[in-house]
Coordinates of C-alpha atoms in Angstrom, one line a residue:
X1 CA 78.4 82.4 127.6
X2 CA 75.9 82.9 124.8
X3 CA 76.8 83.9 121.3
X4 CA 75.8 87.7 121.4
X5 CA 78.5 88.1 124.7
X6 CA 81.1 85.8 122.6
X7 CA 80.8 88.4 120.1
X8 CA 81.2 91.6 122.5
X9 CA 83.6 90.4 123.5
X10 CA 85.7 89.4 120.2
X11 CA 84.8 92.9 119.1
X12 CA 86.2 94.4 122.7
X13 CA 89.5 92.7 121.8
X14 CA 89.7 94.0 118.4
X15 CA 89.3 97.1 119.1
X16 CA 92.0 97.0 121.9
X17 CA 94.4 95.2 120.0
X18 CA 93.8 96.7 116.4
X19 CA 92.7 100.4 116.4
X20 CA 92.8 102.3 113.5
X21 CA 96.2 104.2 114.8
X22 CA 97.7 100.8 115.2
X23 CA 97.0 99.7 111.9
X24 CA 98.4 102.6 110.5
X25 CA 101.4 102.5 112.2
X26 CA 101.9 99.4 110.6
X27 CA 102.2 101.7 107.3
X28 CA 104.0 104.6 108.8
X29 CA 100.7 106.5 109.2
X30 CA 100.6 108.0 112.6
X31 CA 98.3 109.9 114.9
X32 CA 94.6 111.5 114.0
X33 CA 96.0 112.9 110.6
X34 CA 95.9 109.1 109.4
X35 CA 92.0 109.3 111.3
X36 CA 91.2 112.3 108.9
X37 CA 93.0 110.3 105.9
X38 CA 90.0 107.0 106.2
X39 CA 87.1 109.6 107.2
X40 CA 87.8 111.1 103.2
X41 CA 88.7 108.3 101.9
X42 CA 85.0 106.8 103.7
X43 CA 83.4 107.6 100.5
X44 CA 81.1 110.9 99.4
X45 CA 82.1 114.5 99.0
X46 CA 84.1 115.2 102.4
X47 CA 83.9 118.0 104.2
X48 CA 85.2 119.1 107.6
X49 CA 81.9 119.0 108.5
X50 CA 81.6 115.3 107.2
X51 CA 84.7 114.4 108.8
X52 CA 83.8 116.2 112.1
X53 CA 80.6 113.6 112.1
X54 CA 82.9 110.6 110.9
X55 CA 85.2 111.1 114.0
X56 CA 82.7 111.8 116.7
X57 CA 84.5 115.3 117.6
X58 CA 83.3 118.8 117.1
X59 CA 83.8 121.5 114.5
X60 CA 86.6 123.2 115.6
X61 CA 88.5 120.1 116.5
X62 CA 87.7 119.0 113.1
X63 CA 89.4 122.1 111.0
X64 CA 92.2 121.6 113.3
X65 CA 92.7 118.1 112.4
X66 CA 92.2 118.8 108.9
X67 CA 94.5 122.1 108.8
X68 CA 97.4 119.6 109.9
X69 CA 96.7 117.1 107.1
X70 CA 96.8 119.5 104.6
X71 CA 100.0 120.9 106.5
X72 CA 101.4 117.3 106.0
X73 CA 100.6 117.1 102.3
X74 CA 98.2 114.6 102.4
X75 CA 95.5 116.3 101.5
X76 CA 94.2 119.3 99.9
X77 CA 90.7 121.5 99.8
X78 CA 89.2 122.2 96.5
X79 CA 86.1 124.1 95.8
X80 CA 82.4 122.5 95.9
X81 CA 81.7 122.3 92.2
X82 CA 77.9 122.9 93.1
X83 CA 78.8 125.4 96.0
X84 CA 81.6 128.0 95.5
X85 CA 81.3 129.0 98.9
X86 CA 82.2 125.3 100.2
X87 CA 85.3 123.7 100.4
X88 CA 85.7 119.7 99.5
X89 CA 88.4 117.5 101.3
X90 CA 90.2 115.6 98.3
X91 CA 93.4 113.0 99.4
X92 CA 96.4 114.5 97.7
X93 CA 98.8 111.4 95.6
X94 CA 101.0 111.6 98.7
X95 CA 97.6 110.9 100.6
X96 CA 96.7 108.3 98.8
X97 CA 99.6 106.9 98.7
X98 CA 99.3 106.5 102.8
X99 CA 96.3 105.6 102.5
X100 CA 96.9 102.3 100.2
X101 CA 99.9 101.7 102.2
X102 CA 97.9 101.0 105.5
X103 CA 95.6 98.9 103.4
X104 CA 98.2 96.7 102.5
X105 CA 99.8 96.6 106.3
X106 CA 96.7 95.9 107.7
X107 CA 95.6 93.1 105.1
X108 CA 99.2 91.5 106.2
X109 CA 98.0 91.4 109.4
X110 CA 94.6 90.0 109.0
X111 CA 96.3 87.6 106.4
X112 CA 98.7 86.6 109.2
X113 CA 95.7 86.3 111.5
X114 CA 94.0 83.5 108.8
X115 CA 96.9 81.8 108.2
X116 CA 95.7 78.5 109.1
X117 CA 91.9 79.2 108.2
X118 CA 90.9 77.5 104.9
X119 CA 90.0 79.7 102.3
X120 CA 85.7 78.5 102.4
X121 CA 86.2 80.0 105.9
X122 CA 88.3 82.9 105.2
X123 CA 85.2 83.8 102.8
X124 CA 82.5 82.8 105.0
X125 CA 83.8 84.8 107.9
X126 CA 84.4 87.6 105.1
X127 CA 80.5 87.5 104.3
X128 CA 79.8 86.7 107.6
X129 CA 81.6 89.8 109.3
X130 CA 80.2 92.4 106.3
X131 CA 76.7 91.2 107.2
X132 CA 77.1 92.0 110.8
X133 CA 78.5 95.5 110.5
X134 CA 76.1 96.6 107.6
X135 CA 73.7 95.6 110.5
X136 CA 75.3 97.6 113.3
X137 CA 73.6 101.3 114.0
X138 CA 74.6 104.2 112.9

């Protein structure tokens, strides 16, 4: 098996074992809401229209996803600064406070998942892994 299958097939697993909604339950995040919580937290000025690209789902599944996570509390629309007639997505505290939650679960489990690495190879798969997904399309 050559290294490009090796790696399919690492990043297979991964995704199997580690999805984004089992993460966050890790952190008491649950379901899509915690999906809409990382699309604005992704970076830039989110919109549902952002988010709806972020997810891979269509508009109208988009403003239903985000209607529940403002519904939750978790986040809140504020107008567009440079466009009155557009609505931004901004993480609420209560948001945020999720958000940085399911950062810390999931950096226990990748911890956990190093345990025995030493830390020269902790950082070079670090630099290693960052390199390969600024690399992936899209």
């Amino acid at each position: 098996m050559d290294a490009v299958e090796q790696v399919e097939q690492a990043m297979v697993a991964i995704r199997r074992r580690q999805s984004r909604r089992a993460l966050a339950r890790l952190g008491g995040v649950t379901g899509q809401v915690f999906d809409i919580l990382d699309a604005i937290e992704g970076g830039g000025p989110a919109t549902v229209t952002s988010v709806a690209q972020a997810l891979g789902v269509d508009q109208p599944r988009a403003s239903k996803l985000v209607a529940a996570a403002v519904e939750t509390g978790w986040v809140c629309r504020q107008a567009d600064q440079g466009d009155g007639r557009r609505s931004v997505l901004v993480l609420t505290e209560a948001g945020q406070a999720a958000v940085e939650q399911a950062h810390r679960s999931r950096q226990a489990v990748f911890a956990e998942a190093m345990t025995a690495w030493r830390e020269e190879e902790r950082t070079e798969f670090a630099r290693l892994l960052a390199r390969f997904v600024k690399g992936l399309p899209g």
